[in-house]
Amino acid sequence: MNSIDWVFIFDDSGKDFPMDKIKFKQYFLIITYGITLFIALTNIKSVFSVLGRLHSIAVPFIYGLVLAYLLNMPYKSFRERVFKPLEAKGKTSKKAAVALSILSTYLAVIITLAFLFRFIIPQLISSITQLIQNIPFYLETLENWAIYLDDTFGVEQMIEWYDSDFWSNISNRATELLTQILPYVGDYLMGLTSGIYNWLIGLIISVYLLYGKDLLIRQMNRITKAFCPDKYFVRTIEISHRANYIFNRFITGNVIDSLIVGIICFIGMNAFQMPFPLLVSVIIGITNIIPIFGPFIGAVPGIFIILIVDPVKALVFMFFILALQQVDGNIIKPRIVGNTVGLPGLWVLVSIILGAGLFGITGMLLGVPTFALIYSLLRDEVNERLKEKGNEILE
């Protein structure tokens, strides 16, 4: 029997042999892990309670990290294109350049938000208010269209919902729905207040993260180098840079593309004199950020809003959106986003479906770049192995 296979081995005199330290550490970790897992499983409610508490504490930091990452894009532009000459003059000037870049970034955000609250949001509120106030008139228009279609084409059996009883019950159904929703309004307002507090704290955290970004990156590199084996250190840094590049280009490109699509939609709707052009264009622009399904998600409420006002223009809008999405998919988006993610169309579809199923809207937005990173890493590994075997590499 080999003495290193046991923690303690006794001889005839009752004295133990020296323990193998590596084996002892392994056994100690396994036993500790088993005990910890047993305690966690037997107190699962307490574990989830602690995790929920930790999550609520970490929410402002998560928001701050997200804001810092998103604002890092304009921050880099200001620092590299505007304040680069100042930064080259010395250490003090470098700190001034960083501070001015951060100040310029947040001023740009404040000006953008002020523009939205001054011009865009009031018009959106006005459009929504007008839409709600005129719903009875719009429903009467739809009823007249249904009767006209029935008289002209004889489609009474196909349009069962045009019956007058349906329209007379609309207000009752709306009142019932409103009664069901009201109990949740208080909880929503409380959550909104908490959300505003978390975003404000996150905003402050994002300022510190941007200001100390260079130092934080150096510290993370040193920690990685200290604890990561040398043969994996370079690979870890390379993966980090690749992930940052994919997410950065994907987010920036899609935001710019969606902004262009929203503007074109607004111009086109005004040209065709369609109702609620700003409201519908904002919906189209925001949902266009979601790959593949975004245009259809935005088109459905847009068509419905126009349908209750003017069914003919709703049909025109449907063809207009189809044409716009073809132009976007074949001309605009390839020029702006390019082949940033390097992901075949089939896997883009799979990543969106999986992301939506696991994490909802957030999964639909971030599923593509996440899957693209995994795909690129797996492709590199497969190509390396095929290269060693003298086979053709994977495209």
CSV table of C-alpha atoms in Angstrom, one decimal, residues 105-394:
chain,number,residue,atom,x,y,z
A,105,THR,CA,-19.4,62.8,-22.2
A,106,TYR,CA,-21.9,63.5,-19.5
A,107,LEU,CA,-22.7,67.0,-20.9
A,108,ALA,CA,-23.4,65.3,-24.3
A,109,VAL,CA,-25.7,62.8,-22.6
A,110,ILE,CA,-27.5,65.6,-20.6
A,111,ILE,CA,-27.9,67.7,-23.8
A,112,THR,CA,-29.3,64.7,-25.6
A,113,LEU,CA,-31.8,63.9,-22.8
A,114,ALA,CA,-32.8,67.6,-22.6
A,115,PHE,CA,-33.5,67.6,-26.4
A,116,LEU,CA,-35.6,64.4,-25.9
A,117,PHE,CA,-37.6,65.9,-23.0
A,118,ARG,CA,-38.0,69.2,-24.8
A,119,PHE,CA,-39.0,68.2,-28.2
A,120,ILE,CA,-39.5,64.4,-28.6
A,121,ILE,CA,-41.2,63.2,-25.4
A,122,PRO,CA,-43.9,65.9,-25.3
A,123,GLN,CA,-44.9,65.1,-28.9
A,124,LEU,CA,-45.0,61.4,-28.0
A,125,ILE,CA,-47.2,62.1,-25.0
A,126,SER,CA,-49.4,64.3,-27.1
A,127,SER,CA,-49.7,61.5,-29.7
A,128,ILE,CA,-50.5,58.8,-27.2
A,129,THR,CA,-53.1,61.1,-25.5
A,130,GLN,CA,-54.7,61.9,-28.8
A,131,LEU,CA,-54.8,58.2,-29.7
A,132,ILE,CA,-56.5,57.3,-26.4
A,133,GLN,CA,-59.0,60.1,-26.6
A,134,ASN,CA,-60.0,59.3,-30.2
A,135,ILE,CA,-60.4,55.5,-29.7
A,136,PRO,CA,-64.2,55.6,-29.8
A,137,PHE,CA,-64.1,57.5,-33.1
A,138,TYR,CA,-61.4,55.2,-34.5
A,139,LEU,CA,-63.5,52.2,-33.5
A,140,GLU,CA,-66.5,53.6,-35.2
A,141,THR,CA,-64.4,54.1,-38.4
A,142,LEU,CA,-63.3,50.5,-38.2
A,143,GLU,CA,-66.9,49.4,-37.8
A,144,ASN,CA,-68.0,51.4,-40.9
A,145,TRP,CA,-65.1,49.8,-42.8
A,146,ALA,CA,-66.3,46.3,-41.7
A,147,ILE,CA,-69.8,47.1,-42.8
A,148,TYR,CA,-68.6,48.4,-46.1
A,149,LEU,CA,-66.6,45.3,-46.7
A,150,ASP,CA,-69.5,43.1,-45.8
A,151,ASP,CA,-71.9,45.0,-48.2
A,152,THR,CA,-69.3,45.1,-51.0
A,153,PHE,CA,-67.7,41.6,-50.8
A,154,GLY,CA,-70.2,39.7,-48.7
A,155,VAL,CA,-67.7,38.6,-46.0
A,156,GLU,CA,-70.2,38.6,-43.1
A,157,GLN,CA,-69.1,35.1,-42.0
A,158,MET,CA,-65.4,36.1,-42.1
A,159,ILE,CA,-65.9,39.3,-40.0
A,160,GLU,CA,-67.7,38.2,-36.9
A,161,TRP,CA,-66.3,40.9,-34.7
A,162,TYR,CA,-68.0,43.8,-36.6
A,163,ASP,CA,-71.3,43.1,-34.7
A,164,SER,CA,-72.6,46.2,-32.9
A,165,ASP,CA,-72.7,44.4,-29.5
A,166,PHE,CA,-68.9,44.1,-29.7
A,167,TRP,CA,-68.4,47.8,-30.1
A,168,SER,CA,-71.0,48.6,-27.3
A,169,ASN,CA,-69.0,46.4,-24.9
A,170,ILE,CA,-65.7,48.0,-25.7
A,171,SER,CA,-66.0,50.6,-22.8
A,172,ASN,CA,-67.1,47.9,-20.4
A,173,ARG,CA,-64.1,45.7,-21.3
A,174,ALA,CA,-61.7,48.6,-21.0
A,175,THR,CA,-63.1,49.5,-17.6
A,176,GLU,CA,-62.8,45.9,-16.4
A,177,LEU,CA,-59.2,45.7,-17.7
A,178,LEU,CA,-58.3,49.0,-16.0
A,179,THR,CA,-59.8,47.7,-12.7
A,180,GLN,CA,-57.6,44.7,-12.9
A,181,ILE,CA,-54.5,46.8,-13.6
A,182,LEU,CA,-54.9,49.4,-10.9
A,183,PRO,CA,-53.8,47.2,-8.0
A,184,TYR,CA,-50.4,46.8,-9.7
A,185,VAL,CA,-49.9,50.6,-10.2
A,186,GLY,CA,-48.8,51.2,-6.6
A,187,ASP,CA,-46.3,48.4,-6.7
A,188,TYR,CA,-45.0,49.7,-10.1
A,189,LEU,CA,-44.6,53.2,-8.7
A,190,MET,CA,-42.7,51.9,-5.7
A,191,GLY,CA,-40.4,49.8,-8.0
A,192,LEU,CA,-40.0,52.9,-10.3
A,193,THR,CA,-38.8,55.0,-7.3
A,194,SER,CA,-36.4,52.3,-6.3
A,195,GLY,CA,-35.2,52.0,-9.9
A,196,ILE,CA,-34.5,55.8,-10.1
A,197,TYR,CA,-32.5,55.6,-6.9
A,198,ASN,CA,-30.5,52.7,-8.2
A,199,TRP,CA,-29.8,54.4,-11.5
A,200,LEU,CA,-28.7,57.6,-9.7
A,201,ILE,CA,-26.3,55.6,-7.6
A,202,GLY,CA,-25.2,53.7,-10.7
A,203,LEU,CA,-24.6,57.1,-12.5
A,204,ILE,CA,-22.2,58.2,-9.7
A,205,ILE,CA,-20.5,54.8,-9.8
A,206,SER,CA,-20.1,55.1,-13.6
A,207,VAL,CA,-18.2,58.4,-13.2
A,208,TYR,CA,-15.7,56.8,-10.8
A,209,LEU,CA,-15.3,53.8,-13.1
A,210,LEU,CA,-14.6,55.9,-16.1
A,211,TYR,CA,-12.2,58.1,-14.2
A,212,GLY,CA,-10.3,55.2,-12.7
A,213,LYS,CA,-10.6,53.0,-15.8
A,214,ASP,CA,-6.9,52.9,-16.7
A,215,LEU,CA,-5.9,52.0,-13.1
A,216,LEU,CA,-8.6,49.4,-12.9
A,217,ILE,CA,-7.5,47.8,-16.1
A,218,ARG,CA,-3.9,47.6,-14.9
A,219,GLN,CA,-5.0,46.1,-11.6
A,220,MET,CA,-7.1,43.5,-13.3
A,221,ASN,CA,-4.2,42.6,-15.6
A,222,ARG,CA,-1.9,42.2,-12.6
A,223,ILE,CA,-4.5,40.0,-10.7
A,224,THR,CA,-5.0,37.9,-13.8
A,225,LYS,CA,-1.3,37.5,-14.3
A,226,ALA,CA,-0.8,36.6,-10.6
A,227,PHE,CA,-3.5,33.9,-10.4
A,228,CYS,CA,-3.7,32.7,-14.0
A,229,PRO,CA,-1.0,30.2,-15.3
A,230,ASP,CA,1.4,31.8,-17.7
A,231,LYS,CA,0.3,29.6,-20.6
A,232,TYR,CA,-3.3,30.8,-20.2
A,233,PHE,CA,-2.6,34.5,-19.4
A,234,VAL,CA,-2.1,35.7,-23.0
A,235,ARG,CA,-5.2,33.7,-24.1
A,236,THR,CA,-7.3,35.2,-21.3
A,237,ILE,CA,-6.3,38.8,-22.3
A,238,GLU,CA,-6.9,38.0,-26.0
A,239,ILE,CA,-10.4,36.7,-25.2
A,240,SER,CA,-11.2,39.8,-23.1
A,241,HIS,CA,-10.1,42.1,-26.0
A,242,ARG,CA,-12.1,40.1,-28.5
A,243,ALA,CA,-15.3,40.2,-26.3
A,244,ASN,CA,-14.9,43.9,-25.9
A,245,TYR,CA,-14.5,44.4,-29.6
A,246,ILE,CA,-17.5,42.3,-30.6
A,247,PHE,CA,-19.9,43.9,-28.0
A,248,ASN,CA,-18.6,47.4,-28.6
A,249,ARG,CA,-19.0,47.2,-32.4
A,250,PHE,CA,-22.3,45.4,-32.2
A,251,ILE,CA,-24.0,47.8,-29.7
A,252,THR,CA,-22.6,51.0,-31.4
A,253,GLY,CA,-23.5,49.8,-34.9
A,254,ASN,CA,-27.0,48.7,-34.1
A,255,VAL,CA,-27.8,51.9,-32.2
A,256,ILE,CA,-26.6,54.0,-35.2
A,257,ASP,CA,-28.5,51.8,-37.6
A,258,SER,CA,-31.7,52.0,-35.6
A,259,LEU,CA,-31.4,55.8,-35.4
A,260,ILE,CA,-31.1,56.0,-39.2
A,261,VAL,CA,-34.0,53.6,-39.7
A,262,GLY,CA,-36.2,55.6,-37.3
A,263,ILE,CA,-35.4,58.9,-39.1
A,264,ILE,CA,-36.1,57.4,-42.5
A,265,CYS,CA,-39.4,55.9,-41.2
A,266,PHE,CA,-40.4,59.3,-39.9
A,267,ILE,CA,-39.6,61.1,-43.2
A,268,GLY,CA,-41.4,58.4,-45.2
A,269,MET,CA,-44.5,58.5,-43.0
A,270,ASN,CA,-44.7,62.3,-43.3
A,271,ALA,CA,-44.3,62.0,-47.0
A,272,PHE,CA,-47.3,59.6,-47.2
A,273,GLN,CA,-49.2,61.7,-44.6
A,274,MET,CA,-49.7,58.8,-42.2
A,275,PRO,CA,-51.0,59.4,-38.7
A,276,PHE,CA,-48.7,59.5,-35.6
A,277,PRO,CA,-45.4,59.5,-37.6
A,278,LEU,CA,-43.2,60.3,-34.6
A,279,LEU,CA,-44.8,57.7,-32.2
A,280,VAL,CA,-44.6,54.9,-34.8
A,281,SER,CA,-41.1,55.9,-35.9
A,282,VAL,CA,-39.8,55.8,-32.3
A,283,ILE,CA,-41.3,52.3,-31.9
A,284,ILE,CA,-39.7,51.1,-35.2
A,285,GLY,CA,-36.3,52.6,-34.3
A,286,ILE,CA,-36.2,51.1,-30.8
A,287,THR,CA,-37.3,47.6,-31.8
A,288,ASN,CA,-34.9,47.6,-34.8
A,289,ILE,CA,-32.1,47.1,-32.3
A,290,ILE,CA,-33.2,43.5,-31.9
A,291,PRO,CA,-31.8,41.5,-34.8
A,292,ILE,CA,-34.1,39.7,-37.3
A,293,PHE,CA,-37.3,39.9,-35.1
A,294,GLY,CA,-37.0,43.6,-34.2
A,295,PRO,CA,-38.5,45.0,-37.4
A,296,PHE,CA,-41.5,42.7,-37.1
A,297,ILE,CA,-42.0,43.4,-33.4
A,298,GLY,CA,-42.1,47.1,-34.2
A,299,ALA,CA,-44.2,46.8,-37.3
A,300,VAL,CA,-47.1,45.1,-35.5
A,301,PRO,CA,-48.0,47.9,-33.1
A,302,GLY,CA,-47.3,50.4,-35.8
A,303,ILE,CA,-49.8,48.8,-38.2
A,304,PHE,CA,-52.4,48.5,-35.4
A,305,ILE,CA,-52.1,52.2,-34.5
A,306,ILE,CA,-52.5,53.3,-38.1
A,307,LEU,CA,-55.2,50.7,-38.7
A,308,ILE,CA,-57.6,52.1,-36.2
A,309,VAL,CA,-57.2,55.6,-37.8
A,310,ASP,CA,-57.0,54.7,-41.5
A,311,PRO,CA,-57.0,51.1,-42.7
A,312,VAL,CA,-55.9,52.0,-46.2
A,313,LYS,CA,-52.8,53.8,-44.9
A,314,ALA,CA,-52.1,50.9,-42.6
A,315,LEU,CA,-51.8,48.7,-45.7
A,316,VAL,CA,-49.5,51.3,-47.3
A,317,PHE,CA,-47.4,51.4,-44.1
A,318,MET,CA,-47.0,47.6,-44.1
A,319,PHE,CA,-45.5,47.7,-47.6
A,320,PHE,CA,-43.4,50.7,-46.7
A,321,ILE,CA,-41.9,48.9,-43.7
A,322,LEU,CA,-41.2,45.8,-45.8
A,323,ALA,CA,-39.3,48.0,-48.3
A,324,LEU,CA,-37.5,49.9,-45.5
A,325,GLN,CA,-36.3,46.6,-43.9
A,326,GLN,CA,-35.0,45.4,-47.2
A,327,VAL,CA,-33.0,48.5,-47.7
A,328,ASP,CA,-31.8,48.4,-44.1
A,329,GLY,CA,-30.8,44.7,-44.2
A,330,ASN,CA,-29.1,44.9,-47.6
A,331,ILE,CA,-27.6,48.4,-47.7
A,332,ILE,CA,-27.6,50.4,-44.4
A,333,LYS,CA,-26.8,47.7,-41.8
A,334,PRO,CA,-24.0,46.0,-43.8
A,335,ARG,CA,-22.2,49.3,-44.3
A,336,ILE,CA,-22.5,50.3,-40.6
A,337,VAL,CA,-22.2,47.1,-38.7
A,338,GLY,CA,-20.5,45.0,-41.4
A,339,ASN,CA,-19.6,41.5,-40.4
A,340,THR,CA,-18.7,42.5,-36.9
A,341,VAL,CA,-20.1,39.4,-35.2
A,342,GLY,CA,-18.9,37.0,-37.9
A,343,LEU,CA,-21.9,34.7,-37.1
A,344,PRO,CA,-23.8,32.9,-39.9
A,345,GLY,CA,-27.5,33.7,-40.2
A,346,LEU,CA,-28.7,30.3,-38.8
A,347,TRP,CA,-26.7,30.8,-35.6
A,348,VAL,CA,-27.9,34.4,-35.3
A,349,LEU,CA,-31.5,33.0,-35.3
A,350,VAL,CA,-30.6,30.3,-32.8
A,351,SER,CA,-28.8,32.8,-30.5
A,352,ILE,CA,-31.9,35.1,-30.5
A,353,ILE,CA,-34.3,32.3,-29.7
A,354,LEU,CA,-32.2,30.9,-26.9
A,355,GLY,CA,-31.5,34.4,-25.5
A,356,ALA,CA,-35.1,35.3,-25.6
A,357,GLY,CA,-36.1,32.1,-23.9
A,358,LEU,CA,-33.5,32.4,-21.1
A,359,PHE,CA,-33.4,36.2,-20.4
A,360,GLY,CA,-36.3,37.8,-22.4
A,361,ILE,CA,-35.6,41.1,-24.1
A,362,THR,CA,-32.1,41.4,-22.6
A,363,GLY,CA,-31.3,37.9,-24.0
A,364,MET,CA,-32.5,39.0,-27.5
A,365,LEU,CA,-30.3,42.1,-27.4
A,366,LEU,CA,-27.1,40.4,-26.1
A,367,GLY,CA,-27.6,36.9,-27.3
A,368,VAL,CA,-26.0,37.6,-30.7
A,369,PRO,CA,-22.7,39.1,-29.5
A,370,THR,CA,-22.4,36.5,-26.7
A,371,PHE,CA,-23.0,33.6,-29.2
A,372,ALA,CA,-20.6,35.3,-31.7
A,373,LEU,CA,-17.9,35.3,-29.1
A,374,ILE,CA,-18.4,31.6,-28.2
A,375,TYR,CA,-18.6,30.7,-31.9
A,376,SER,CA,-15.3,32.6,-32.7
A,377,LEU,CA,-13.5,30.8,-29.9
A,378,LEU,CA,-14.8,27.4,-30.8
A,379,ARG,CA,-13.9,28.1,-34.5
A,380,ASP,CA,-10.4,29.0,-33.5
A,381,GLU,CA,-10.0,25.8,-31.5
A,382,VAL,CA,-11.4,23.6,-34.3
A,383,ASN,CA,-9.2,25.3,-36.9
A,384,GLU,CA,-6.1,24.8,-34.7
A,385,ARG,CA,-6.9,21.1,-34.4
A,386,LEU,CA,-7.7,20.7,-38.1
A,387,LYS,CA,-4.4,22.5,-38.9
A,388,GLU,CA,-2.5,20.0,-36.8
A,389,LYS,CA,-4.1,17.2,-38.7
A,390,GLY,CA,-3.4,18.8,-42.1
A,391,ASN,CA,-7.1,19.3,-42.9
A,392,GLU,CA,-8.9,22.3,-44.3
A,393,ILE,CA,-9.9,25.0,-41.7
A,394,LEU,CA,-13.5,25.8,-40.8
